[in-house]
mmCIF file of C-alpha atoms in Angstrom:
data_model
loop_
_atom_site.group_PDB
_atom_site.id
_atom_site.type_symbol
_atom_site.label_atom_id
_atom_site.label_comp_id
_atom_site.label_asym_id
_atom_site.label_seq_id
_atom_site.Cartn_x
_atom_site.Cartn_y
_atom_site.Cartn_z
ATOM 1 C CA UNK P 25 -0.031 -0.015 -0.003
ATOM 2 C CA UNK P 26 1.178 3.567 -0.859
ATOM 3 C CA UNK P 27 2.914 5.280 2.107
ATOM 4 C CA UNK P 28 0.325 8.188 2.132
ATOM 5 C CA UNK P 29 -2.279 5.663 3.317
ATOM 6 C CA UNK P 30 -0.039 3.894 5.840
ATOM 7 C CA UNK P 31 -1.087 5.799 8.998
ATOM 8 C CA UNK P 32 -4.536 6.864 7.908
ATOM 9 C CA UNK P 33 -7.392 6.052 10.225
ATOM 10 C CA UNK P 34 -9.861 6.890 7.498
ATOM 11 C CA UNK P 35 -9.778 7.303 3.752
ATOM 12 C CA UNK P 36 -12.554 9.359 2.111
ATOM 13 C CA UNK P 37 -13.265 8.664 -1.508
ATOM 14 C CA UNK P 38 -15.239 10.508 -4.164
ATOM 15 C CA UNK P 39 -17.585 8.144 -5.927
ATOM 16 C CA UNK P 40 -18.140 8.675 -9.638
ATOM 17 C CA UNK P 41 -14.873 8.531 -11.583
ATOM 18 C CA UNK P 42 -12.981 7.517 -8.539
ATOM 19 C CA UNK P 43 -14.339 4.261 -7.324
ATOM 20 C CA UNK P 44 -16.983 3.539 -10.057
ATOM 21 C CA UNK P 45 -17.732 4.473 -13.653
ATOM 22 C CA UNK P 46 -21.178 5.577 -14.450
ATOM 23 C CA UNK P 47 -20.822 7.562 -17.661
ATOM 24 C CA UNK P 48 -22.669 10.623 -16.288
ATOM 25 C CA UNK P 49 -22.697 13.364 -18.869
ATOM 26 C CA UNK P 50 -22.053 16.413 -16.688
ATOM 27 C CA UNK P 51 -22.490 18.809 -19.616
ATOM 28 C CA UNK P 52 -26.026 17.561 -19.976
ATOM 29 C CA UNK P 53 -26.695 18.016 -16.367
ATOM 30 C CA UNK P 54 -25.515 21.527 -16.549
ATOM 31 C CA UNK P 55 -27.525 22.303 -19.616
ATOM 32 C CA UNK P 56 -30.630 21.001 -17.872
ATOM 33 C CA UNK P 57 -30.037 23.050 -14.778
ATOM 34 C CA UNK P 58 -29.426 26.230 -16.793
ATOM 35 C CA UNK P 59 -32.641 25.720 -18.672
ATOM 36 C CA UNK P 60 -34.519 25.515 -15.403
ATOM 37 C CA UNK P 61 -32.696 28.444 -13.921
ATOM 38 C CA UNK P 62 -33.779 30.608 -16.851
ATOM 39 C CA UNK P 63 -37.486 29.904 -16.101
ATOM 40 C CA UNK P 64 -36.976 32.118 -12.885
ATOM 41 C CA UNK P 65 -35.745 35.014 -14.908
ATOM 42 C CA UNK P 66 -32.176 34.647 -13.901
ATOM 43 C CA UNK P 67 -29.533 35.509 -16.523
ATOM 44 C CA UNK P 68 -27.592 32.236 -17.098
ATOM 45 C CA UNK P 69 -24.671 33.784 -19.036
ATOM 46 C CA UNK P 70 -22.502 34.282 -15.909
ATOM 47 C CA UNK P 71 -23.282 30.691 -14.919
ATOM 48 C CA UNK P 72 -22.035 28.945 -18.039
ATOM 49 C CA UNK P 73 -18.679 27.993 -16.603
ATOM 50 C CA UNK P 74 -20.103 26.446 -13.483
ATOM 51 C CA UNK P 75 -21.073 22.829 -13.068
ATOM 52 C CA UNK P 76 -24.765 21.978 -12.548
ATOM 53 C CA UNK P 77 -24.780 22.180 -8.701
ATOM 54 C CA UNK P 78 -22.655 25.347 -8.673
ATOM 55 C CA UNK P 79 -25.131 27.003 -11.115
ATOM 56 C CA UNK P 80 -28.131 25.983 -9.076
ATOM 57 C CA UNK P 81 -26.677 27.220 -5.767
ATOM 58 C CA UNK P 82 -25.718 30.567 -7.257
ATOM 59 C CA UNK P 83 -29.245 30.945 -8.788
ATOM 60 C CA UNK P 84 -30.797 29.986 -5.428
ATOM 61 C CA UNK P 85 -28.607 32.534 -3.585
ATOM 62 C CA UNK P 86 -29.611 35.206 -6.152
ATOM 63 C CA UNK P 87 -33.273 34.607 -5.482
ATOM 64 C CA UNK P 88 -32.804 34.759 -1.773
ATOM 65 C CA UNK P 89 -30.891 37.992 -2.069
ATOM 66 C CA UNK P 90 -33.781 39.383 -4.146
ATOM 67 C CA UNK P 91 -36.241 38.500 -1.391
ATOM 68 C CA UNK P 92 -37.789 35.563 -3.262
ATOM 69 C CA UNK P 93 -37.244 32.931 -0.626
ATOM 70 C CA UNK P 94 -40.151 30.736 -1.769
ATOM 71 C CA UNK P 95 -38.968 30.708 -5.338
ATOM 72 C CA UNK P 96 -35.482 29.878 -4.213
ATOM 73 C CA UNK P 97 -36.860 26.877 -2.249
ATOM 74 C CA UNK P 98 -38.836 25.785 -5.287
ATOM 75 C CA UNK P 99 -35.873 26.131 -7.676
ATOM 76 C CA UNK P 100 -33.628 24.014 -5.482
ATOM 77 C CA UNK P 101 -36.315 21.234 -5.102
ATOM 78 C CA UNK P 102 -37.080 21.164 -8.839
ATOM 79 C CA UNK P 103 -33.367 21.280 -9.899
ATOM 80 C CA UNK P 104 -32.427 18.459 -7.472
ATOM 81 C CA UNK P 105 -35.360 16.269 -8.694
ATOM 82 C CA UNK P 106 -34.378 16.837 -12.238
ATOM 83 C CA UNK P 107 -30.664 16.015 -11.530
ATOM 84 C CA UNK P 108 -31.711 12.901 -9.543
ATOM 85 C CA UNK P 109 -33.713 11.577 -12.526
ATOM 86 C CA UNK P 110 -30.866 12.162 -14.916
ATOM 87 C CA UNK P 111 -28.285 10.662 -12.551
ATOM 88 C CA UNK P 112 -30.471 7.588 -11.963
ATOM 89 C CA UNK P 113 -30.588 6.961 -15.749
ATOM 90 C CA UNK P 114 -26.878 7.376 -16.142
ATOM 91 C CA UNK P 115 -26.078 5.050 -13.163
ATOM 92 C CA UNK P 116 -28.275 2.195 -14.285
ATOM 93 C CA UNK P 117 -25.221 0.103 -15.293
ATOM 94 C CA UNK P 118 -22.253 1.127 -13.051
ATOM 95 C CA UNK P 119 -18.770 -0.519 -13.411
ATOM 96 C CA UNK P 120 -16.062 -0.719 -10.724
ATOM 97 C CA UNK P 121 -12.743 1.097 -11.332
ATOM 98 C CA UNK P 122 -9.854 -1.218 -11.576
ATOM 99 C CA UNK P 123 -8.233 -2.106 -8.216
ATOM 100 C CA UNK P 124 -11.146 -0.797 -6.137
ATOM 101 C CA UNK P 125 -11.982 -3.991 -4.324
ATOM 102 C CA UNK P 126 -8.333 -4.830 -3.600
ATOM 103 C CA UNK P 127 -7.643 -1.330 -2.211
ATOM 104 C CA UNK P 128 -10.677 -1.165 -0.074
ATOM 105 C CA UNK P 129 -10.182 -4.645 1.301
ATOM 106 C CA UNK P 130 -6.589 -3.843 2.079
ATOM 107 C CA UNK P 131 -7.598 -0.668 3.974
ATOM 108 C CA UNK P 132 -10.244 -2.362 5.946
ATOM 109 C CA UNK P 133 -8.065 -5.364 6.781
ATOM 110 C CA UNK P 134 -5.755 -3.005 8.771
ATOM 111 C CA UNK P 135 -8.764 -1.144 10.410
ATOM 112 C CA UNK P 136 -9.039 1.881 8.306
ATOM 113 C CA UNK P 137 -12.539 3.244 7.902
ATOM 114 C CA UNK P 138 -13.923 3.958 4.467
ATOM 115 C CA UNK P 139 -15.991 7.062 3.775
ATOM 116 C CA UNK P 140 -17.736 8.056 0.483
ATOM 117 C CA UNK P 141 -18.145 11.824 -0.166
ATOM 118 C CA UNK P 142 -20.011 12.604 -3.269
ATOM 119 C CA UNK P 143 -21.860 15.485 -4.926
ATOM 120 C CA UNK P 144 -24.297 12.921 -6.301
ATOM 121 C CA UNK P 145 -27.854 12.266 -5.013
ATOM 122 C CA UNK P 146 -28.092 9.917 -1.973
ATOM 123 C CA UNK P 147 -30.483 7.431 -3.463
ATOM 124 C CA UNK P 148 -28.461 7.207 -6.782
ATOM 125 C CA UNK P 149 -25.237 6.814 -4.699
ATOM 126 C CA UNK P 150 -26.739 4.023 -2.573
ATOM 127 C CA UNK P 151 -28.008 2.079 -5.642
ATOM 128 C CA UNK P 152 -24.591 2.347 -7.192
ATOM 129 C CA UNK P 153 -22.717 1.169 -4.146
ATOM 130 C CA UNK P 154 -25.140 -1.696 -3.456
ATOM 131 C CA UNK P 155 -25.131 -2.837 -7.074
ATOM 132 C CA UNK P 156 -21.406 -3.156 -7.159
ATOM 133 C CA UNK P 157 -21.114 -4.257 -3.501
ATOM 134 C CA UNK P 158 -18.638 -1.487 -2.746
ATOM 135 C CA UNK P 159 -17.693 -1.811 0.951
ATOM 136 C CA UNK P 160 -17.889 1.457 2.934
ATOM 137 C CA UNK P 161 -18.606 2.777 6.441
ATOM 138 C CA UNK P 162 -20.269 6.061 5.776
ATOM 139 C CA UNK P 163 -21.818 7.814 2.795
ATOM 140 C CA UNK P 164 -22.118 11.722 2.701
ATOM 141 C CA UNK P 165 -24.020 12.743 -0.435
ATOM 142 C CA UNK P 166 -25.166 16.162 -1.520
ATOM 143 C CA UNK P 167 -28.376 15.619 0.382
ATOM 144 C CA UNK P 168 -26.486 15.462 3.651
ATOM 145 C CA UNK P 169 -24.689 18.869 3.374
ATOM 146 C CA UNK P 170 -25.700 22.466 2.885
ATOM 147 C CA UNK P 171 -22.566 23.268 0.809
ATOM 148 C CA UNK P 172 -21.150 20.652 -1.609
ATOM 149 C CA UNK P 173 -17.482 20.210 -2.567
ATOM 150 C CA UNK P 174 -15.192 22.129 -3.042
ATOM 151 C CA UNK P 175 -16.501 23.384 0.307
ATOM 152 C CA UNK P 176 -15.057 21.107 3.030
ATOM 153 C CA UNK P 177 -18.482 20.213 4.675
ATOM 154 C CA UNK P 178 -18.614 16.752 3.203
ATOM 155 C CA UNK P 179 -15.239 15.941 4.869
ATOM 156 C CA UNK P 180 -16.093 17.825 8.043
ATOM 157 C CA UNK P 181 -19.284 15.747 8.567
ATOM 158 C CA UNK P 182 -17.197 12.557 8.416
ATOM 159 C CA UNK P 183 -14.513 13.952 10.741
ATOM 160 C CA UNK P 184 -17.102 15.122 13.329
ATOM 161 C CA UNK P 185 -19.058 11.931 13.185
ATOM 162 C CA UNK P 186 -16.042 9.714 13.605
ATOM 163 C CA UNK P 187 -14.173 12.139 16.016
ATOM 164 C CA UNK P 188 -11.085 12.064 13.772
ATOM 165 C CA UNK P 189 -8.288 14.440 13.532
ATOM 166 C CA UNK P 190 -7.850 15.799 9.868
ATOM 167 C CA UNK P 191 -4.208 14.719 9.871
ATOM 168 C CA UNK P 192 -5.418 11.135 10.282
ATOM 169 C CA UNK P 193 -7.592 11.189 7.197
ATOM 170 C CA UNK P 194 -6.792 11.095 3.453
ATOM 171 C CA UNK P 195 -9.192 12.395 0.768
ATOM 172 C CA UNK P 196 -9.057 10.766 -2.659
ATOM 173 C CA UNK P 197 -10.715 11.903 -5.768
ATOM 174 C CA UNK P 198 -10.533 12.483 -9.567
ATOM 175 C CA UNK P 199 -11.317 16.196 -9.643
ATOM 176 C CA UNK P 200 -9.915 19.326 -8.200
ATOM 177 C CA UNK P 201 -13.003 19.898 -6.029
ATOM 178 C CA UNK P 202 -12.135 16.701 -4.082
ATOM 179 C CA UNK P 203 -8.653 18.036 -3.436
ATOM 180 C CA UNK P 204 -9.883 21.421 -2.335
ATOM 181 C CA UNK P 205 -12.407 20.002 0.047
ATOM 182 C CA UNK P 206 -9.774 17.798 1.625
ATOM 183 C CA UNK P 207 -7.243 20.539 1.971
ATOM 184 C CA UNK P 208 -9.775 22.976 3.383
ATOM 185 C CA UNK P 209 -10.619 20.465 6.090
ATOM 186 C CA UNK P 210 -6.894 19.943 6.869
ATOM 187 C CA UNK P 211 -6.552 16.410 5.346
ATOM 188 C CA UNK P 212 -3.925 14.957 3.099
ATOM 189 C CA UNK P 213 -5.089 14.560 -0.391
ATOM 190 C CA UNK P 214 -4.664 12.187 -3.424
ATOM 191 C CA UNK P 215 -5.666 13.297 -6.933
ATOM 192 C CA UNK P 216 -6.373 10.684 -9.606
ATOM 193 C CA UNK P 217 -5.538 12.152 -13.020
ATOM 194 C CA UNK P 218 -7.516 9.611 -15.056
ATOM 195 C CA UNK P 219 -5.956 8.061 -18.104
ATOM 196 C CA UNK P 220 -8.853 9.109 -20.301
ATOM 197 C CA UNK P 221 -8.596 12.688 -19.244
ATOM 198 C CA UNK P 222 -6.101 14.642 -21.520
ATOM 199 C CA UNK P 223 -5.609 17.783 -19.314
ATOM 200 C CA UNK P 224 -4.545 17.532 -15.743
ATOM 201 C CA UNK P 225 -7.522 18.560 -13.640
ATOM 202 C CA UNK P 226 -5.284 19.352 -10.730
ATOM 203 C CA UNK P 227 -2.974 21.750 -12.478
ATOM 204 C CA UNK P 228 -4.170 24.658 -10.369
ATOM 205 C CA UNK P 229 -5.020 22.610 -7.292
ATOM 206 C CA UNK P 230 -2.108 20.215 -6.660
ATOM 207 C CA UNK P 231 -2.816 17.353 -4.271
ATOM 208 C CA UNK P 232 -0.238 15.916 -1.893
ATOM 209 C CA UNK P 233 -0.035 12.880 -4.201
ATOM 210 C CA UNK P 234 -0.947 12.679 -7.879
ATOM 211 C CA UNK P 235 -1.584 9.167 -9.499
ATOM 212 C CA UNK P 236 -3.091 8.103 -12.821
ATOM 213 C CA UNK P 237 -5.055 5.220 -11.530
ATOM 214 C CA UNK P 238 -6.609 4.070 -8.277
ATOM 215 C CA UNK P 239 -4.669 0.847 -8.132
ATOM 216 C CA UNK P 240 -1.392 2.834 -7.882
ATOM 217 C CA UNK P 241 -2.367 3.242 -4.216
ATOM 218 C CA UNK P 242 -2.025 -0.452 -3.568
#
């Protein structure tokens, strides 16, 4: 096992793209969210560079600041329902990433706890984990936090629930938001620059360790 994991009491993994492959088309999720946001009279031009959840959160905040609290609640609920339906369709046939079972078994065999921290919907995440029989001890989805990654709340929820010091925890993910969430919480981080991704997603957010595949951590 890689040295960065040797003394970790817990390892927190992102889900999609890190432990499993689902084929989620994030550009379509973003387009669907922007279409819905436009229905509330919000200019979507400044939101084009954001992901689906980021765009929704900014739109929700804009409505709140305009004194439209009820509309902000409605938008969030409708957006999350739409995203859940799309994610459910994409996650119908998930596949495990190479090395996932060997790595998780090795971690658990020495007593390390496994956390899943994902921006995906809770029900979708549970179905994916159960379908592939991925072993884990705690799941923190977007439904369990007020602010999603790159905010550190996902990580902080785990640290608080397990009463862990950040230095004893490692965060692993395939996107810069995972690394930023881990660093902001005070944890060590591992970034997976996937072999099918041409441009390093961590070039502006370097992790403590950069690998190309999950199985390099074995």
